[in-house]
Amino acid sequence: MNIRGIIPALVVVGVIFAIWTAAVIPMNAHLTADQAQRDGLVMTPEAPRDRQDFTGLTLAIKNPAIIPLTYTLTRPRLPSPHQVAIEMYETIFTKAPTSRRSLVYHGWVTLSATLLGFVIGTTLGVLLAVGIVYNRTMDKSVMPWAITSQTIPILALAPMIIVMLGAIGIQGLLPKSIISAYLSFFPVVVGMVKGLRSPDGMQLDLLRTYSANANQGFWKLRLPASMPYLFASLKIGISAALVGAIVGELPTGARAGFGARMLVGDQYGQPMVTWAALFGAAITAALLVAILSWIERRTLTRMGMGAMA
Amino acid sequence: MAFIIALTIWAVGWWINGRLANGPRSDSRAISLLIPIIFGVTIIAMWEVLVTMLGVSPIILPPPSSIAVRFAGEIPILWADFEQTILKGALTGYVVGMIAAFTVALLADRSEFLTKGILPVGAFMAALPIVGTAPIFVKWLGSDWHSKAAVVGVMVFFPILVNTVAGLKDTSVMQRDLMRTYGAGYWPTLFKLRLPAALPFMFNGLKIATTLALIGAIVAEFFGSPTVGMGFRISTSVGQLALDMVWAEIVVAALAGSAFYGAMALIEKRATFWHPSQRS
């Protein structure tokens, strides 16, 4: 992306942050007023019960003294951007990566499940796609189910898969990876089938005039032609895999990972932990997609399809 | 013995499908509907045979028959859960997110600068694990369906936004010039040319969003819900090892998801009958 494309995006991000910063005041006003009163400040409606009748914004206007305090609560309803940034800095850079309080540690737990699941899902997805393209029976019987399965909220399966595998003694990384694999599997199948079928009749005929056999047709025409489709699916698949790993941590009380952090922050009333985990997951997803885009650009450029990337 | 029977079922199913798929009338509508149904029935039959004959514990994998019995027996509860999660949580959020996305898309469309800014940010946000907002919304809006609707609204917003903005750009210079020669201003051009042209893109976003809506509503219930709802039922039934109930909920989710997607596809077919992808 060039410089002229970055500026509008930065402005939009800036506006989002400005709205966030402004929203901190009304969101936290009631909590801050209660806290300030305990600390000896005089609030305008003195009884906490009366303050409930006001919106956060009017309360802040009536008590301008609490406005700066809304940004420094330890347990805010909405933390301000700098509070989240500090929490992230502390849990990423000042803690040893092996510590349970380090976000890097939790990130790695989720990331390893995501990557393992992504590799399993992609491999199976590509194999199934090849089967579907070359076997008419498979195409007719499996493909409709692959498409239908996209309309089903598969994540509902997550808790059950974890319990099922737990019952037969499999715990830890693998159950989460299976959910990730499942989620990245279908975008890859659908994309790859489309990609392997993308060479048109003229190209297939040309290969036939070269008297290429089926094997050569696959490796020299169908597989290269499917690459743009594959990368498009991979980018969808990897973010789906990350969501799968996070959701896999939710319902069964996992102790480590982004999902576990979100749950812990929620249950023990530590909003910073939840927010840091949320942003950690967001950054991880962005990095994974960025890495895939980079590989995509490199691959397609080397294959002479750079303009398509 | 169980494996032999299962293999036989598989072989018979596959043989029938092979005959049908490679037969002369394989492209007819009835046959292309019949083949996946036979495939599905084969899988369920193998599942039933293997689980019952091998004596697999229902805690690990209940047989389809007991799921069906459970489903039939618990219809009032399943309906209440469906109402809470899908009708109240997912649908409300879907409609709110859709309206918000259309509004922002129209605003963004009026300025080149905003479009350039919103498209990359929107594409970035669409790839994020937005289910992570669930605990925050549940804390803010309480555990009833309002918080689920908010999670769903945020989740569906970005895919619909990105697709709509892209769709509004999808008219050729010549078409827009033609509108100008007719003396059409912004609004007539929007309603008569650009919105219809954007419809295929918009429906693409709307169809992606149907699944997201259900996922958001169910996952948000893991963070707190009243004692009703599909996510609530799934997490408590898993705790009680009542896996047939979990599977019954999954059947509901699958039916609801397919129906929701199907409804969108049907509306799409009606609204964009003129588009090349809809012509057979």
Coordinates of C-alpha atoms in Angstrom, one line a residue, chain A residues 3-309:
Chain A
I3 CA 1.5 6.5 1.3
R4 CA -1.6 8.1 -0.2
G5 CA -3.6 5.0 0.7
I6 CA -2.4 4.9 4.2
I7 CA -3.5 8.4 5.2
P8 CA -7.3 7.9 4.9
A9 CA -7.0 4.6 6.8
L10 CA -5.0 6.4 9.6
V11 CA -7.6 9.1 9.8
V12 CA -10.4 6.6 10.1
V13 CA -8.4 4.8 12.9
G14 CA -7.8 8.2 14.5
V15 CA -11.5 9.0 14.5
I16 CA -12.3 5.6 16.1
F17 CA -9.8 6.2 18.8
A18 CA -11.2 9.8 19.4
I19 CA -14.7 8.3 19.8
W20 CA -13.4 5.7 22.1
T21 CA -11.6 8.3 24.2
A22 CA -14.6 10.5 24.4
A23 CA -16.9 7.6 25.3
V24 CA -14.7 6.8 28.4
I25 CA -16.2 9.8 30.2
P26 CA -19.9 8.9 30.1
M27 CA -19.2 5.2 30.4
N28 CA -17.2 5.5 33.6
A29 CA -18.9 8.6 35.1
H30 CA -21.0 6.8 37.7
L31 CA -18.3 4.5 38.9
T32 CA -15.9 7.5 39.1
A33 CA -18.4 9.6 41.0
D34 CA -18.9 6.8 43.6
Q35 CA -15.1 6.5 44.0
A36 CA -14.6 10.2 44.2
Q37 CA -17.2 10.6 46.9
R38 CA -15.5 7.9 49.0
D39 CA -12.3 9.9 48.6
G40 CA -14.0 13.0 50.1
L41 CA -15.0 15.0 47.0
V42 CA -18.5 16.6 47.0
M43 CA -20.7 15.3 44.2
T44 CA -23.6 17.3 42.9
P45 CA -26.4 14.9 43.6
E46 CA -25.1 13.6 46.9
A47 CA -27.0 10.3 47.2
P48 CA -25.6 7.6 44.8
R49 CA -29.2 6.6 44.2
D50 CA -30.1 10.0 42.8
R51 CA -27.1 9.8 40.5
Q52 CA -28.5 6.8 38.8
D53 CA -31.2 9.0 37.4
F54 CA -28.7 11.0 35.3
T55 CA -26.9 9.8 32.2
G56 CA -23.2 9.5 32.4
L57 CA -22.8 12.6 30.3
T58 CA -24.9 14.9 32.4
L59 CA -23.2 13.6 35.5
A60 CA -19.8 14.4 34.1
I61 CA -21.0 17.9 33.1
K62 CA -22.4 18.6 36.6
N63 CA -19.2 17.4 38.2
P64 CA -16.3 18.5 35.9
A65 CA -13.8 17.4 38.6
I66 CA -14.4 13.7 37.8
I67 CA -13.7 14.0 34.1
P68 CA -9.9 13.4 34.4
L69 CA -10.6 10.7 37.0
T70 CA -12.6 8.6 34.5
Y71 CA -9.4 7.8 32.7
T72 CA -7.6 6.4 35.7
L73 CA -10.1 3.9 37.3
T74 CA -8.5 0.6 38.1
R75 CA -11.7 -1.3 37.2
P76 CA -13.4 0.8 34.6
R77 CA -16.4 -0.2 32.5
L78 CA -14.6 1.1 29.5
P79 CA -10.8 1.5 29.9
S80 CA -9.2 4.3 28.0
P81 CA -6.8 3.5 25.1
H82 CA -3.7 4.5 27.1
Q83 CA -4.8 2.1 30.0
V84 CA -5.1 -0.8 27.5
A85 CA -1.7 0.2 26.0
I86 CA 0.0 0.2 29.4
E87 CA -1.6 -3.2 30.3
M88 CA -0.4 -4.6 27.0
Y89 CA 3.1 -3.2 27.4
E90 CA 3.4 -4.6 30.9
T91 CA 2.1 -8.0 30.1
I92 CA 4.1 -8.4 26.9
F93 CA 7.4 -6.7 27.5
T94 CA 8.0 -6.6 31.3
K95 CA 7.0 -10.2 32.1
A96 CA 9.1 -13.2 31.2
P97 CA 7.5 -15.0 28.2
T98 CA 7.2 -18.2 30.4
S99 CA 5.3 -16.5 33.2
R100 CA 1.6 -17.2 33.5
R101 CA 1.0 -13.4 33.7
S102 CA 2.7 -12.8 30.4
L103 CA 0.4 -12.2 27.4
V104 CA 3.1 -13.7 25.2
Y105 CA 2.7 -17.0 27.0
H106 CA -1.1 -17.1 26.6
G107 CA -0.7 -15.9 23.0
W108 CA 1.6 -18.8 22.2
V109 CA -0.8 -21.3 23.7
T110 CA -3.6 -20.1 21.4
L111 CA -1.3 -19.6 18.5
S112 CA 0.2 -23.1 18.6
A113 CA -3.3 -24.6 18.6
T114 CA -4.3 -22.3 15.8
L115 CA -1.3 -23.1 13.6
L116 CA -1.5 -26.9 14.3
G117 CA -5.2 -26.8 13.4
F118 CA -4.6 -24.6 10.4
V119 CA -2.0 -27.0 9.0
I120 CA -4.3 -30.1 9.6
G121 CA -7.3 -28.3 8.2
T122 CA -5.5 -27.0 5.1
T123 CA -3.9 -30.3 4.3
L124 CA -7.2 -32.2 4.6
G125 CA -9.0 -29.5 2.7
V126 CA -6.6 -29.6 -0.3
L127 CA -6.7 -33.4 -0.4
L128 CA -10.5 -33.4 -0.3
A129 CA -10.7 -30.7 -3.0
V130 CA -8.4 -32.8 -5.3
G131 CA -10.7 -35.8 -4.6
I132 CA -13.8 -33.8 -5.4
V133 CA -12.3 -32.4 -8.7
Y134 CA -11.2 -35.8 -9.9
N135 CA -14.0 -38.1 -8.6
R136 CA -17.5 -37.4 -9.8
T137 CA -19.2 -39.4 -7.1
M138 CA -17.3 -37.5 -4.4
D139 CA -18.2 -34.2 -6.1
K140 CA -21.9 -35.1 -6.2
S141 CA -22.1 -36.4 -2.6
V142 CA -19.6 -34.4 -0.6
M143 CA -19.7 -31.0 -2.2
P144 CA -23.3 -30.1 -1.3
W145 CA -22.5 -31.0 2.4
A146 CA -19.4 -28.8 2.3
I147 CA -21.4 -25.9 1.1
T148 CA -24.3 -26.5 3.6
S149 CA -21.8 -26.8 6.4
Q150 CA -20.8 -23.2 5.9
T151 CA -24.3 -22.1 6.9
I152 CA -24.1 -24.1 10.2
P153 CA -22.7 -22.3 13.3
I154 CA -20.0 -25.0 13.7
L155 CA -18.6 -23.3 16.8
A156 CA -21.6 -24.7 18.7
L157 CA -19.7 -28.0 18.4
A158 CA -16.7 -26.7 20.2
P159 CA -17.6 -27.5 23.8
M160 CA -18.8 -30.9 22.9
I161 CA -15.7 -31.9 20.9
I162 CA -13.6 -30.9 23.9
V163 CA -15.6 -33.0 26.3
M164 CA -15.7 -35.9 23.9
L165 CA -12.0 -35.9 23.5
G166 CA -11.5 -35.3 27.2
A167 CA -13.6 -38.4 27.9
I168 CA -11.2 -40.5 25.9
G169 CA -8.2 -38.9 27.5
I170 CA -7.1 -36.3 24.9
Q171 CA -6.6 -32.9 26.4
G172 CA -4.7 -29.7 25.9
L173 CA -3.6 -28.7 22.4
L174 CA -5.3 -31.2 20.2
P175 CA -9.0 -30.6 21.0
K176 CA -8.6 -26.9 20.2
S177 CA -6.6 -27.7 17.1
I178 CA -9.4 -29.9 15.9
I179 CA -11.9 -27.1 16.2
S180 CA -9.4 -24.8 14.4
A181 CA -8.9 -27.4 11.7
Y182 CA -12.6 -27.9 11.2
L183 CA -13.1 -24.1 10.7
S184 CA -10.2 -23.6 8.3
F185 CA -11.1 -26.9 6.4
F186 CA -14.2 -25.8 4.6
P187 CA -13.1 -22.4 3.2
V188 CA -10.0 -24.3 1.8
V189 CA -12.2 -27.0 0.2
V190 CA -14.5 -24.6 -1.4
G191 CA -11.8 -22.3 -2.6
M192 CA -9.5 -25.1 -3.9
V193 CA -12.3 -26.8 -5.8
K194 CA -13.1 -23.5 -7.5
G195 CA -9.3 -22.9 -8.1
L196 CA -8.6 -26.4 -9.5
R197 CA -11.6 -26.0 -11.9
S198 CA -10.5 -22.5 -13.0
P199 CA -8.5 -23.4 -16.1
D200 CA -10.8 -23.0 -19.0
G201 CA -11.5 -25.3 -21.9
M202 CA -9.0 -23.8 -24.1
Q203 CA -6.2 -24.3 -21.6
L204 CA -7.2 -27.9 -21.0
D205 CA -7.3 -28.5 -24.8
L206 CA -3.9 -27.0 -25.2
L207 CA -2.5 -29.5 -22.7
R208 CA -4.2 -32.3 -24.6
T209 CA -2.6 -31.2 -27.8
Y210 CA 0.7 -31.4 -26.0
S211 CA -0.4 -35.0 -25.1
A212 CA 0.0 -34.3 -21.4
N213 CA -1.3 -37.0 -19.1
A214 CA -3.6 -36.4 -16.1
N215 CA -0.7 -36.1 -13.7
Q216 CA 1.0 -33.4 -15.7
G217 CA -2.3 -31.6 -16.2
F218 CA -2.6 -31.5 -12.4
W219 CA 0.9 -30.3 -11.5
K220 CA 1.5 -28.0 -14.5
L221 CA -1.9 -26.4 -15.0
R222 CA -4.6 -27.0 -12.4
L223 CA -2.4 -26.6 -9.3
P224 CA -0.7 -23.4 -10.4
A225 CA -4.0 -22.0 -11.6
S226 CA -5.6 -22.6 -8.2
M227 CA -3.0 -20.6 -6.2
P228 CA -4.9 -17.2 -6.1
Y229 CA -8.0 -19.1 -4.9
L230 CA -5.9 -21.0 -2.3
F231 CA -4.4 -17.9 -0.8
A232 CA -7.8 -16.2 -0.6
S233 CA -9.2 -19.2 1.3
L234 CA -6.1 -19.4 3.5
K235 CA -6.5 -15.9 4.7
I236 CA -10.2 -16.6 5.6
G237 CA -9.2 -19.9 7.1
I238 CA -6.4 -18.7 9.4
S239 CA -8.6 -16.1 11.0
A240 CA -11.4 -18.7 11.4
A241 CA -8.8 -21.0 12.9
L242 CA -7.8 -18.4 15.5
V243 CA -11.5 -17.8 16.4
G244 CA -11.9 -21.6 16.8
A245 CA -8.9 -21.9 19.1
I246 CA -10.2 -19.0 21.3
V247 CA -13.7 -20.3 21.4
G248 CA -12.3 -23.8 22.2
E249 CA -10.8 -22.3 25.4
L250 CA -14.1 -20.8 26.6
P251 CA -16.6 -23.4 27.7
T252 CA -14.4 -25.8 29.5
G253 CA -12.4 -23.6 31.8
A254 CA -9.0 -23.8 30.0
R255 CA -6.3 -22.2 32.1
A256 CA -4.2 -20.6 29.4
G257 CA -4.7 -18.9 26.1
F258 CA -6.5 -15.7 24.9
G259 CA -9.9 -17.3 25.5
A260 CA -9.0 -18.3 29.0
R261 CA -7.8 -14.7 29.7
M262 CA -11.1 -13.2 28.4
L263 CA -13.0 -15.6 30.7
V264 CA -10.8 -14.9 33.7
G265 CA -11.0 -11.1 33.2
D266 CA -14.8 -11.5 32.9
Q267 CA -15.3 -13.7 36.0
Y268 CA -12.9 -11.9 38.3
G269 CA -13.9 -8.4 37.3
Q270 CA -10.6 -7.5 35.8
P271 CA -11.6 -5.6 32.6
M272 CA -8.0 -4.8 31.6
V273 CA -7.2 -8.6 31.4
T274 CA -10.1 -9.0 29.0
W275 CA -9.2 -6.0 26.9
A276 CA -5.6 -6.9 26.7
A277 CA -6.5 -10.5 25.6
L278 CA -8.9 -9.0 23.0
F279 CA -6.3 -6.7 21.5
G280 CA -3.7 -9.5 21.8
A281 CA -5.9 -11.7 19.7
A282 CA -6.6 -8.9 17.2
I283 CA -2.9 -8.2 16.7
T284 CA -2.2 -12.0 16.3
A285 CA -4.9 -12.3 13.7
A286 CA -3.6 -9.2 11.8
L287 CA 0.0 -10.6 11.9
L288 CA -1.1 -14.0 10.6
V289 CA -3.1 -12.5 7.8
A290 CA -0.2 -10.1 7.0
I291 CA 2.3 -13.0 6.8
L292 CA 0.0 -14.9 4.5
S293 CA -0.5 -11.8 2.3
W294 CA 3.3 -11.5 2.1
I295 CA 3.7 -15.1 1.1
E296 CA 0.9 -14.7 -1.4
R297 CA 2.5 -11.7 -3.0
R298 CA 5.9 -13.4 -3.2
T299 CA 4.5 -16.6 -4.7
L300 CA 2.2 -15.0 -7.2
T301 CA 4.9 -12.6 -8.4
R302 CA 7.3 -15.4 -8.9
M303 CA 4.6 -17.3 -10.8
G304 CA 4.0 -14.2 -13.0
M305 CA 0.6 -13.5 -11.6
G306 CA 1.8 -10.5 -9.5
A307 CA -0.8 -8.2 -10.9
M308 CA -3.6 -10.3 -9.4
A309 CA -2.2 -10.1 -5.8

